[in-house]
Coordinates of C-alpha atoms in Angstrom, one line a residue:
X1 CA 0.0 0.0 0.0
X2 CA 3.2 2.2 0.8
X3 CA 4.3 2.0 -2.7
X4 CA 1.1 3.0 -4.1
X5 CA 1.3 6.1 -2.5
X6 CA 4.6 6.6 -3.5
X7 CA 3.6 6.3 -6.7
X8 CA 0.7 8.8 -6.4
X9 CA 3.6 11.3 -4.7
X10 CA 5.9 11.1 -8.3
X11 CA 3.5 11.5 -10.4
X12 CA 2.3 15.2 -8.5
X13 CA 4.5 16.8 -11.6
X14 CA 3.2 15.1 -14.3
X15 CA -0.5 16.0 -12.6
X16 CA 0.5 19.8 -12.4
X17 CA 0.8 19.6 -15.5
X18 CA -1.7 18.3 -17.1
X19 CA -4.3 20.2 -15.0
X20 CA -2.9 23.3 -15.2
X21 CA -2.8 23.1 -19.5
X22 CA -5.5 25.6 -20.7
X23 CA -6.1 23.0 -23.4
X24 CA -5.6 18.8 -22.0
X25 CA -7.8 18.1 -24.8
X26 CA -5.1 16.4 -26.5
X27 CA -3.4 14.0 -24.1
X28 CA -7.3 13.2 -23.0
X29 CA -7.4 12.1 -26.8
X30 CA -3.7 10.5 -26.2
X31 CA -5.5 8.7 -23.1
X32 CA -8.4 7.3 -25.3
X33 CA -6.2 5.8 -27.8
X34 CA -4.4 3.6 -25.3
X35 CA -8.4 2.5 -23.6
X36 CA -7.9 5.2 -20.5
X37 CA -9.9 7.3 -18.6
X38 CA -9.3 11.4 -19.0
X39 CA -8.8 11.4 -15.5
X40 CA -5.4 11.9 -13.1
X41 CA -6.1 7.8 -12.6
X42 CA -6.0 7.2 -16.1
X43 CA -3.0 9.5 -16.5
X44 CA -1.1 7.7 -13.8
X45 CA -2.2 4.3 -15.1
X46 CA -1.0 5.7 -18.2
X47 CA 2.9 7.3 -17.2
X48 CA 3.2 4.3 -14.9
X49 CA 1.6 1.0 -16.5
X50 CA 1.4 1.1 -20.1
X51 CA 5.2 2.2 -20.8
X52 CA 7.3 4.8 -22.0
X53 CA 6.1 5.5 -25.2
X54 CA 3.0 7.3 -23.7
X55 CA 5.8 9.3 -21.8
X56 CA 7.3 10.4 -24.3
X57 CA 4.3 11.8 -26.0
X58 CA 3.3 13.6 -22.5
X59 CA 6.8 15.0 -22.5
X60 CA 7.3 16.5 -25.9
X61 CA 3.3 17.9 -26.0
X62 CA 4.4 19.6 -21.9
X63 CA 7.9 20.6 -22.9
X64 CA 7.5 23.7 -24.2
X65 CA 4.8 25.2 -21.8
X66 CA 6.4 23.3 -18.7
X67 CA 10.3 22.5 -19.6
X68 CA 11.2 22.3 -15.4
X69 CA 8.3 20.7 -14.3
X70 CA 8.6 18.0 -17.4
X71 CA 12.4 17.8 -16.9
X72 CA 11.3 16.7 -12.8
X73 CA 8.7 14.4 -14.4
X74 CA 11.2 12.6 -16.3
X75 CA 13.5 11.9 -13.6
X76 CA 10.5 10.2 -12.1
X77 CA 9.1 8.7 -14.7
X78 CA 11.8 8.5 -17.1
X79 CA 10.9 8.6 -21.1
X80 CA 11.8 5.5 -23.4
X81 CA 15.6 5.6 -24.4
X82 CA 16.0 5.8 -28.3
X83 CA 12.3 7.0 -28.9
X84 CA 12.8 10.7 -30.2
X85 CA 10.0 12.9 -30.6
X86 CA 10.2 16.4 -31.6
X87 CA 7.4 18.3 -33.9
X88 CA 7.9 22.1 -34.5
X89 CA 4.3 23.1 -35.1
X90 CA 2.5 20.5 -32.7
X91 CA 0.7 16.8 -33.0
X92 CA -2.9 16.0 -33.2
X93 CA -4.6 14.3 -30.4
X94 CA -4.9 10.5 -30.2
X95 CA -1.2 9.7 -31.3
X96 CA -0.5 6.2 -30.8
X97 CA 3.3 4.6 -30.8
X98 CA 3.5 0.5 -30.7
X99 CA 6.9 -0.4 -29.4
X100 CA 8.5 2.4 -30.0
X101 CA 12.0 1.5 -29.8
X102 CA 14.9 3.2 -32.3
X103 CA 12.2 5.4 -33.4
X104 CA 12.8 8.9 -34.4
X105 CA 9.3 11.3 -34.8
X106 CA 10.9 14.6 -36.5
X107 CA 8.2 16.5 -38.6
X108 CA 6.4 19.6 -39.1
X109 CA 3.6 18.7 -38.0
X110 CA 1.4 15.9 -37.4
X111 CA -2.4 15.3 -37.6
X112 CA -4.7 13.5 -35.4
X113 CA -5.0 9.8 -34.4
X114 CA -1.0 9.2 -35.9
X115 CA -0.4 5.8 -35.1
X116 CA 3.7 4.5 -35.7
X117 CA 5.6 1.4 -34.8
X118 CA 9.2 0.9 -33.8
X119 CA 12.4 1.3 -35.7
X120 CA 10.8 4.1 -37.8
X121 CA 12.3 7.3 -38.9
X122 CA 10.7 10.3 -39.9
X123 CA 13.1 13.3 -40.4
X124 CA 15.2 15.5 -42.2
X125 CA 16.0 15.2 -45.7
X126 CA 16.0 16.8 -49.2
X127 CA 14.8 20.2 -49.2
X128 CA 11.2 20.9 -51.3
X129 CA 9.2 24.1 -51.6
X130 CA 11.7 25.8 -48.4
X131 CA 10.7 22.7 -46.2
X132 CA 13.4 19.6 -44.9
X133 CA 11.0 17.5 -43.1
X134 CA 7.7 16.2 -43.7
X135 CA 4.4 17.2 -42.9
X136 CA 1.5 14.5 -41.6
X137 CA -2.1 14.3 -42.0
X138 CA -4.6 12.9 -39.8
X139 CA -5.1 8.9 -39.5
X140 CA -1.7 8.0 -40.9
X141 CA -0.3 5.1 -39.7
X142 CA 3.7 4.2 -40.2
X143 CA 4.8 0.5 -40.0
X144 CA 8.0 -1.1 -39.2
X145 CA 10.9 0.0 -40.0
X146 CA 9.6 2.6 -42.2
X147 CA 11.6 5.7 -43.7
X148 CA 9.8 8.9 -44.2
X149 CA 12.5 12.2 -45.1
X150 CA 12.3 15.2 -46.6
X151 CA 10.5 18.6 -46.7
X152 CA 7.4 15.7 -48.0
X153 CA 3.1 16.0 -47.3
X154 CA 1.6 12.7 -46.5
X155 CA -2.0 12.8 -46.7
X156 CA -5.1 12.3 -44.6
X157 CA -5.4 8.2 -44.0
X158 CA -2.3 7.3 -45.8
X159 CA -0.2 3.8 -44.8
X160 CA 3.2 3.8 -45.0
X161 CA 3.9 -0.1 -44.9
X162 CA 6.7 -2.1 -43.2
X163 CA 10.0 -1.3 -44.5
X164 CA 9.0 1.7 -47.1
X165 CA 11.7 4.2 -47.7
X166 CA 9.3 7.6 -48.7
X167 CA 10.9 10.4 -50.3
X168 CA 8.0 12.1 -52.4
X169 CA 4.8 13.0 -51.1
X170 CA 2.0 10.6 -50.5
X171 CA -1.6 11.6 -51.3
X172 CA -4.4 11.2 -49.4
X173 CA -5.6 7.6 -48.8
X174 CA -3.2 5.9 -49.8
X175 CA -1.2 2.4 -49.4
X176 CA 2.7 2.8 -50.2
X177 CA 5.5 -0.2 -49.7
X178 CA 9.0 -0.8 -50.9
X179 CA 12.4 1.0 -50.9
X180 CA 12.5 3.3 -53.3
X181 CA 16.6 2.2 -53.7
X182 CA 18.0 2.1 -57.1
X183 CA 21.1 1.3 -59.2
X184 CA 24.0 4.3 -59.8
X185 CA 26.8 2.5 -60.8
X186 CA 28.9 -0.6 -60.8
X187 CA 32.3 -0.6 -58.6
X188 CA 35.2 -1.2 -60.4
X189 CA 37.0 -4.6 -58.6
X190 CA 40.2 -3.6 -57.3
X191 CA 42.3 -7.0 -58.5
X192 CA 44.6 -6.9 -55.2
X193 CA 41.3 -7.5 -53.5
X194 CA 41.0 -10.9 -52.2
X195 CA 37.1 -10.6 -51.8

């Protein structure tokens, strides 16, 4: 019973927090995706049962209003190591990660209800129209090991499946797959190589 209280006692930060936000509209949306109650118990259940990657979206949506009272947090309830998320212009509610691990979440911006899985990166890449990382719509989901770079849109309700390296923009509703790798040139053997 002692440790339950304990428990209540670290999470007083994250609490702070999330009250005092004028708008906790999103992370009540973040709660709801992961089947929680927008209360402080489903917030706790949430930082202390269902794993870091909900901590990580807590942090980076409290970091800029709050950066001492998050940097407290995470000392309590530390964030997942090797799951990066920094937006410049803010995420939709209802943002989902599975896993999470060696995933990077560098964009723009991002819609509502983004759902991603682990080893994914989303970041910086070739600049288009003044812009180096891409911008997501609502209800995208991005699978394993996925590759999304570059000043890119992709659209309301678009997949990005397993393993997809995305460099152009994807339209709305759409399914893409597959690396987009392709052939620039043969090596020339060097004949004093033994392999």
């Amino acid at each position: 019973m002692l440790l339950c209280y304990l428990n209540l006692i670290r999470s007083i930060p994250a609490f702070l927090m999330y009250f005092r936000m004028s708008d906790n509209g999103l992370i009540n949306e973040d709660l709801k995706k992961i089947n929680q109650p927008s209360t402080y118990l489903g917030l706790h259940r949430a930082l202390y049962y269902k794993g870091n990657c909900f901590r990580n979206i807590f942090y980076a949506r409290t970091v800029k209003d709050y950066p001492l009272l998050t940097k407290i947090s995470k000392l309590l309830f530390p964030p997942m190591f090797g799951l990066g998320i920094d937006v410049v212009n803010g995420i939709g509610g209802g943002m989902r990660i599975y896993h999470g691990y060696s995933t990077i979440v560098f964009a723009k911006s991002i819609g509502k209800n983004f759902s991603i899985y682990q080893n994914v990166t989303l970041g910086r890449g070739k600049e288009i129209n003044g812009n180096d990382i891409p911008i997501i719509g609502d209800d995208v989901t991005v699978y394993t090991g996925a590759v999304v770079i570059g000043g890119i849109h992709i659209g309301d309700r678009a997949q990005i499946g397993a393993g997809a390296v995305v460099v152009k923009d994807v339209p709305a509703d759409t399914v893409v797959v597959g690396g987009s790798a392709r052939f620039l040139k043969r090596k020339k053997r060097n004949k004093s190589s033994i392999y």
